[in-house]
PDB file of C-alpha atoms in Angstrom:
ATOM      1  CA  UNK A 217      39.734  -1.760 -45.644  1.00 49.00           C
ATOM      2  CA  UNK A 218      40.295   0.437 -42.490  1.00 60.00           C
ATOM      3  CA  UNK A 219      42.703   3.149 -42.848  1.00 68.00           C
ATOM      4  CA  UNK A 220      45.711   4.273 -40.226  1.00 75.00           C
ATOM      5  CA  UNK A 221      45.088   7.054 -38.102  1.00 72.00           C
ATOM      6  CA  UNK A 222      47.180   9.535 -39.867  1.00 74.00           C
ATOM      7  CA  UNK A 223      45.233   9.373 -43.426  1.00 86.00           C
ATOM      8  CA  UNK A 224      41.836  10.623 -41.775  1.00 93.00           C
ATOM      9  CA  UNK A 225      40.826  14.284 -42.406  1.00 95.00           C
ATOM     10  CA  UNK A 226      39.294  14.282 -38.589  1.00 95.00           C
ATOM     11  CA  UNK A 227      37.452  12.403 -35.947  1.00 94.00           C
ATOM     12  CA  UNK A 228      33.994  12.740 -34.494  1.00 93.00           C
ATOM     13  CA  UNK A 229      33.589  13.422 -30.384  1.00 89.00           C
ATOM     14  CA  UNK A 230      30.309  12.748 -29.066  1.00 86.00           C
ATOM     15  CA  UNK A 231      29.873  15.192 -26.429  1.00 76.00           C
ATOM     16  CA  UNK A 232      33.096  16.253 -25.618  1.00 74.00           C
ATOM     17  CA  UNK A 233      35.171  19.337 -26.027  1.00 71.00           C
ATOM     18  CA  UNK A 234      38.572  19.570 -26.791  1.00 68.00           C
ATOM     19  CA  UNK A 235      39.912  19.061 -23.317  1.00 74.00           C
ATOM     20  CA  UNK A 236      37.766  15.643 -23.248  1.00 70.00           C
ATOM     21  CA  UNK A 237      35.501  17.705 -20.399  1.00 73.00           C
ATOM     22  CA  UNK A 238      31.565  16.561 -21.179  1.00 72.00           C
ATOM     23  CA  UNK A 239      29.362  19.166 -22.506  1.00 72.00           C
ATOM     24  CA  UNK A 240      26.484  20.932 -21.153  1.00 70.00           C
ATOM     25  CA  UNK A 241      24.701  20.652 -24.242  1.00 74.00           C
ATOM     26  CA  UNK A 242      25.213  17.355 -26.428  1.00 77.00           C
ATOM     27  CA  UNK A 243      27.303  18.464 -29.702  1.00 86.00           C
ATOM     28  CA  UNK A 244      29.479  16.952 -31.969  1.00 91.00           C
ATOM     29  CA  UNK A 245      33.097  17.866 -31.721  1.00 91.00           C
ATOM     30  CA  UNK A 246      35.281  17.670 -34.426  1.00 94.00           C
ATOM     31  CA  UNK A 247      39.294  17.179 -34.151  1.00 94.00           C
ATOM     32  CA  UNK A 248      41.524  17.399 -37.059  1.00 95.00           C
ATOM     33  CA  UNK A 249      44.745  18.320 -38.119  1.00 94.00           C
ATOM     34  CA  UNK A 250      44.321  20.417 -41.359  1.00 95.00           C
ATOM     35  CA  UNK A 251      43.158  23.542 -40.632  1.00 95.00           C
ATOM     36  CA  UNK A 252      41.652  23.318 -43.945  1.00 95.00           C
ATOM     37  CA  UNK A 253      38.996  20.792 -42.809  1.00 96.00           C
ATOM     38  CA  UNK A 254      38.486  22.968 -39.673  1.00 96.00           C
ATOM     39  CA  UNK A 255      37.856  26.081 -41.257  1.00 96.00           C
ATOM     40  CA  UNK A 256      35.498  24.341 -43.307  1.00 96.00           C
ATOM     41  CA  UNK A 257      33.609  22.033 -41.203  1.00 96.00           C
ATOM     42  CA  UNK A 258      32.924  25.446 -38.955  1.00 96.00           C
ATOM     43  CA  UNK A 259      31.611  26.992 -41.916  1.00 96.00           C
ATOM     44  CA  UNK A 260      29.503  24.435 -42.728  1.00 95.00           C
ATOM     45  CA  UNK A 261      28.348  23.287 -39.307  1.00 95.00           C
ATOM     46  CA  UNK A 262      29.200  25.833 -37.218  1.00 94.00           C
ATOM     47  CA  UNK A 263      31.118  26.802 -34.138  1.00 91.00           C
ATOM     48  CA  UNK A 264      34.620  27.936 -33.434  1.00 89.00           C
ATOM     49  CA  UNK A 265      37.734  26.379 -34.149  1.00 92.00           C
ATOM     50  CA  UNK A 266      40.303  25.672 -31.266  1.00 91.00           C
ATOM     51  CA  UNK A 267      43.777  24.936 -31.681  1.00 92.00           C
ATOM     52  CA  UNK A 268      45.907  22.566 -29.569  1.00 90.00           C
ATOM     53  CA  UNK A 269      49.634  21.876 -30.335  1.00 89.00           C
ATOM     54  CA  UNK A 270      49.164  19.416 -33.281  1.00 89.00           C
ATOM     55  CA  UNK A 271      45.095  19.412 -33.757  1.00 92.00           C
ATOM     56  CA  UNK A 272      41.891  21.344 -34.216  1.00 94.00           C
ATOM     57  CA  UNK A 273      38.723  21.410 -33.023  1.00 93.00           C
ATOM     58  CA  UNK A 274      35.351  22.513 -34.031  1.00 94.00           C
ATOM     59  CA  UNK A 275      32.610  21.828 -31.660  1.00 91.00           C
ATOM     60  CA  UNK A 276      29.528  22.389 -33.415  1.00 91.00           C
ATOM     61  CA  UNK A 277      25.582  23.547 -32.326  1.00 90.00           C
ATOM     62  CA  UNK A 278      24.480  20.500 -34.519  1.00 89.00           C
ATOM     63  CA  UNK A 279      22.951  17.015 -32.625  1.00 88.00           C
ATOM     64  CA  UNK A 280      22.777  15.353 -36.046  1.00 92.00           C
ATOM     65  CA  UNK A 281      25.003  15.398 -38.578  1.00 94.00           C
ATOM     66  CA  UNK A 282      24.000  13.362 -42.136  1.00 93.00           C
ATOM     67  CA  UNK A 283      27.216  10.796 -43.190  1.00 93.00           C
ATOM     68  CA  UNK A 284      27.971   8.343 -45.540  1.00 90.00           C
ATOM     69  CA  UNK A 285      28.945   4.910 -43.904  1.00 89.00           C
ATOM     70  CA  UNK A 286      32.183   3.998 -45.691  1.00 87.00           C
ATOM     71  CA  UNK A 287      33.190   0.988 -43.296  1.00 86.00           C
ATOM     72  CA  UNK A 288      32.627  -0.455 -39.747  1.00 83.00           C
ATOM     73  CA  UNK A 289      35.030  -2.171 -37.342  1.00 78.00           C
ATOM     74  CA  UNK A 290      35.022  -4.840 -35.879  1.00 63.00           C
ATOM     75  CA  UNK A 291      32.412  -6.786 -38.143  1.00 49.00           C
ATOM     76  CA  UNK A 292      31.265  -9.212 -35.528  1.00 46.00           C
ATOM     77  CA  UNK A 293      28.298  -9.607 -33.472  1.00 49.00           C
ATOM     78  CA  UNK A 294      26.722  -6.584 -32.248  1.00 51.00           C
ATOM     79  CA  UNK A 295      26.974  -7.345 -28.431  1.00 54.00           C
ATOM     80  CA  UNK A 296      31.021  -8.937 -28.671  1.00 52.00           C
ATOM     81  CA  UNK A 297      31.591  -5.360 -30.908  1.00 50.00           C
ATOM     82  CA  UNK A 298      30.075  -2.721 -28.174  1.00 49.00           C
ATOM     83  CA  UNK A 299      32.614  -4.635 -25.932  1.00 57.00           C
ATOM     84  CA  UNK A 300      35.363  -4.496 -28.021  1.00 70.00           C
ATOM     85  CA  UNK A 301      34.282  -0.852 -29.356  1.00 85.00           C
ATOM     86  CA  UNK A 302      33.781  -0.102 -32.717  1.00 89.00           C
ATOM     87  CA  UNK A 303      35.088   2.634 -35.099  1.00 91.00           C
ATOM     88  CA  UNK A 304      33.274   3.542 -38.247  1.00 92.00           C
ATOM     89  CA  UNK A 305      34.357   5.404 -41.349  1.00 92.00           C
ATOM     90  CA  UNK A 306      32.116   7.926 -42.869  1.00 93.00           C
ATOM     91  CA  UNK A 307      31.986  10.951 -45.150  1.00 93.00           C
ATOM     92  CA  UNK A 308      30.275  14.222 -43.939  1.00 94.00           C
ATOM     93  CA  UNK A 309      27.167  14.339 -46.787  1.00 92.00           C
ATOM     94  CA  UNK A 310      27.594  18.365 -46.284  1.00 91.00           C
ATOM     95  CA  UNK A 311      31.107  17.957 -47.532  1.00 93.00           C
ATOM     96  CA  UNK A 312      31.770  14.721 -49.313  1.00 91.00           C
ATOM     97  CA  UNK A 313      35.136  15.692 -50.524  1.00 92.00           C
ATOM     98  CA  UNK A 314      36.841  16.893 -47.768  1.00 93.00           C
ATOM     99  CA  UNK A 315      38.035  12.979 -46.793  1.00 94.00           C
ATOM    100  CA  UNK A 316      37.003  10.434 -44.654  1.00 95.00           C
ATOM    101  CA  UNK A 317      36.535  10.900 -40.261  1.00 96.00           C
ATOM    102  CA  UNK A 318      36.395   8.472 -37.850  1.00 95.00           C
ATOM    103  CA  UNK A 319      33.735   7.923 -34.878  1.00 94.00           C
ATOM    104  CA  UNK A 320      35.019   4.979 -32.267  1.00 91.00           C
ATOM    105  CA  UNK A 321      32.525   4.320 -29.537  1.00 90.00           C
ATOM    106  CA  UNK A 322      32.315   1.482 -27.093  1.00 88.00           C
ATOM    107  CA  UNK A 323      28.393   1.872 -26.380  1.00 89.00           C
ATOM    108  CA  UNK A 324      26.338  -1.199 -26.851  1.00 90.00           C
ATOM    109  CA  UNK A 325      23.667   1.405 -27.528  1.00 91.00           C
ATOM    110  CA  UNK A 326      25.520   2.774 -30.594  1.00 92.00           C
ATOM    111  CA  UNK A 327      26.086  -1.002 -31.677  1.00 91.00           C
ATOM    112  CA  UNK A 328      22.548  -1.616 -31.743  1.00 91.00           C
ATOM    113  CA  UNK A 329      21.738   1.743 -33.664  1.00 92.00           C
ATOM    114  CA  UNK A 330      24.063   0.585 -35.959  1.00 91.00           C
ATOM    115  CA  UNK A 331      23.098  -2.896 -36.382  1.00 87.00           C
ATOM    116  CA  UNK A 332      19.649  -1.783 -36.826  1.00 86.00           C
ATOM    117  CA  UNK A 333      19.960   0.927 -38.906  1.00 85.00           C
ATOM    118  CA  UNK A 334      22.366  -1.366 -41.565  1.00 81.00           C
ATOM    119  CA  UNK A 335      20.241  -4.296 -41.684  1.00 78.00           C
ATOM    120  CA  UNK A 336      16.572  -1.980 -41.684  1.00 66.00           C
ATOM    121  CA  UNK A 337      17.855  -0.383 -44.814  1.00 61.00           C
ATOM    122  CA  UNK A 338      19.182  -3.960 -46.079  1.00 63.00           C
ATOM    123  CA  UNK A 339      15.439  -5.363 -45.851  1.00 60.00           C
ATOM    124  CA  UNK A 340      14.229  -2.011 -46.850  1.00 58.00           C
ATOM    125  CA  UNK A 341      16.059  -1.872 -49.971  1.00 58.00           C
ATOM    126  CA  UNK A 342      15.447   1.736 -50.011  1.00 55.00           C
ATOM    127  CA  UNK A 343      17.128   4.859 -50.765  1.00 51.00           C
ATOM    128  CA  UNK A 344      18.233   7.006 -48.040  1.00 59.00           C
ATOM    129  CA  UNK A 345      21.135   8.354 -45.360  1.00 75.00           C
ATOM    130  CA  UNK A 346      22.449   7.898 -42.394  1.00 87.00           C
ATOM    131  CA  UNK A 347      22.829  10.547 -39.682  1.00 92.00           C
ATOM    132  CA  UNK A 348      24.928  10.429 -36.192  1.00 94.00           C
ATOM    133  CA  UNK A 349      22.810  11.845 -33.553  1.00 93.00           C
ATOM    134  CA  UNK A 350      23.470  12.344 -29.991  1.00 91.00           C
ATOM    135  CA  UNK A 351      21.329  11.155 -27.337  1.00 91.00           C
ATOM    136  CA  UNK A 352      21.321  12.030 -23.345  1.00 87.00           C
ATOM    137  CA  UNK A 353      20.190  10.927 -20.175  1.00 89.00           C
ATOM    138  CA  UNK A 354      20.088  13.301 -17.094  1.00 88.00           C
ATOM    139  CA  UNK A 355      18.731  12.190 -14.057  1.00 92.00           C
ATOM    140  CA  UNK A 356      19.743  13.127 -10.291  1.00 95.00           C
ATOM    141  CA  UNK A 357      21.426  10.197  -7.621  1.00 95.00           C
ATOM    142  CA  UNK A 358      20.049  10.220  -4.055  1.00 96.00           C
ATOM    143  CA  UNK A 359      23.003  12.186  -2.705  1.00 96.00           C
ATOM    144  CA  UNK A 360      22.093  15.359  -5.160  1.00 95.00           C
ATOM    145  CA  UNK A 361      24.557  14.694  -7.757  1.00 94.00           C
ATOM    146  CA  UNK A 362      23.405  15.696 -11.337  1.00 88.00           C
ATOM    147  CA  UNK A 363      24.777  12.841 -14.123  1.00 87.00           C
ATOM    148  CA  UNK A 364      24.696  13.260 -17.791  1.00 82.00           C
ATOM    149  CA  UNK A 365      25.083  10.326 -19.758  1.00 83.00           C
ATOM    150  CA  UNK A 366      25.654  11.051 -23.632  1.00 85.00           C
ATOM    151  CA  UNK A 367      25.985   8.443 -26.586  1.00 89.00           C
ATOM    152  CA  UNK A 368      26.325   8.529 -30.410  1.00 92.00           C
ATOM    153  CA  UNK A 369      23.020   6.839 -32.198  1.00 94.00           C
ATOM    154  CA  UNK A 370      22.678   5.694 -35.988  1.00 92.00           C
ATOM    155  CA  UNK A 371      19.766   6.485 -37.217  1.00 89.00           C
ATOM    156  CA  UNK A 372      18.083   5.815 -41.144  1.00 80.00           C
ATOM    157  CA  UNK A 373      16.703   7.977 -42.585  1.00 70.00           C
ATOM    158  CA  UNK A 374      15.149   8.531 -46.301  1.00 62.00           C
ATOM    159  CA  UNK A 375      17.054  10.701 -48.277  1.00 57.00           C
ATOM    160  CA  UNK A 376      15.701  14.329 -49.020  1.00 57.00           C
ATOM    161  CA  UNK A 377      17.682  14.459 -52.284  1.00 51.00           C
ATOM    162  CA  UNK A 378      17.319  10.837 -53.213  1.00 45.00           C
ATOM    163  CA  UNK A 379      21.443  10.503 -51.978  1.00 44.00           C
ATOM    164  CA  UNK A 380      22.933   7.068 -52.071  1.00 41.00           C
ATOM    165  CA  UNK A 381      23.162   4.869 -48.441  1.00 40.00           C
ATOM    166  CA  UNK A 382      24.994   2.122 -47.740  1.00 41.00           C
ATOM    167  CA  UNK A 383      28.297   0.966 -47.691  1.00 40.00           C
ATOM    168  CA  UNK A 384      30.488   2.694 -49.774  1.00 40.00           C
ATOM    169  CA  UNK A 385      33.221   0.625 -52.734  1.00 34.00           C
TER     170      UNK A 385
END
């Protein structure tokens, strides 16, 4: 069941700051609006916490962050969702009980990563975790211009403290 905007305790921003301006370096930026969850998503990933008129946000040091996959949207096939864009529902492993965030991305590179990573620990049948990780690609046009393209990835990954994976009831 996917929840309204308002009943999330934040959002995930691949490699943006609070203005929506890229970053130099890829990080995760968190945006809530409980300074609560900011306070302690900085302590426990890092960074400092910025404050808009009605949200906060944390943009952390951290390329990977560990989650537990509560639900993905839309549940159709891979290449139709990175069209459409798809939003999944996670916990922060770090902090399960500070609520549930949000990542939406439209990158058929992130569909795939997720796809995969699902359906490899499906066959698997193992134990283990996701993680969000950001990857780049820098390269330089003709004319001189330097472009940074940055995307969310899924990856699987077995589960130092034997932690649950999956889709959580």
């Amino acid at each position: 069941m996917s929840m309204r905007e308002e009943e999330f305790a934040g959002w995930l921003l691949p490699g943006r700051d609070a203005e929506g301006n890229p970053l130099t370096v890829p990080s995760w930026t968190f945006a809530t609006r409980e300074e609560r969850v900011a306070e302690v998503v900085r302590h426990r990933y890092g960074g400092e916490v910025r404050r808009s008129e009605d949200h906060m946000y944390v943009t952390t040091p951290v390329n990977e962050i560990a989650v537990e996959l509560i639900s993905m949207s839309p549940g159709g096939e891979r290449n139709s969702a990175a069209q459409e864009g798809i939003r999944i529902e996670f916990r922060l492993i770090r902090i399960l009980d500070m609520g549930i965030f949000a990542l939406s991305s439209s990158s058929e590179n992130f569909a795939d990563s997720l796809h995969e990573a699902v359906s490899g620990n499906e066959r698997r049948g193992e134990v283990g975790e996701l993680s969000l990780a950001l990857k780049e690609k820098r390269f330089t046009t003709r004319s001189g211009m330097q472009v940074v393209y940055v995307w969310p990835e899924v990856r699987w990954r077995e589960a130092a403290d034997g932690g649950a994976f999956g889709l959580a009831a």
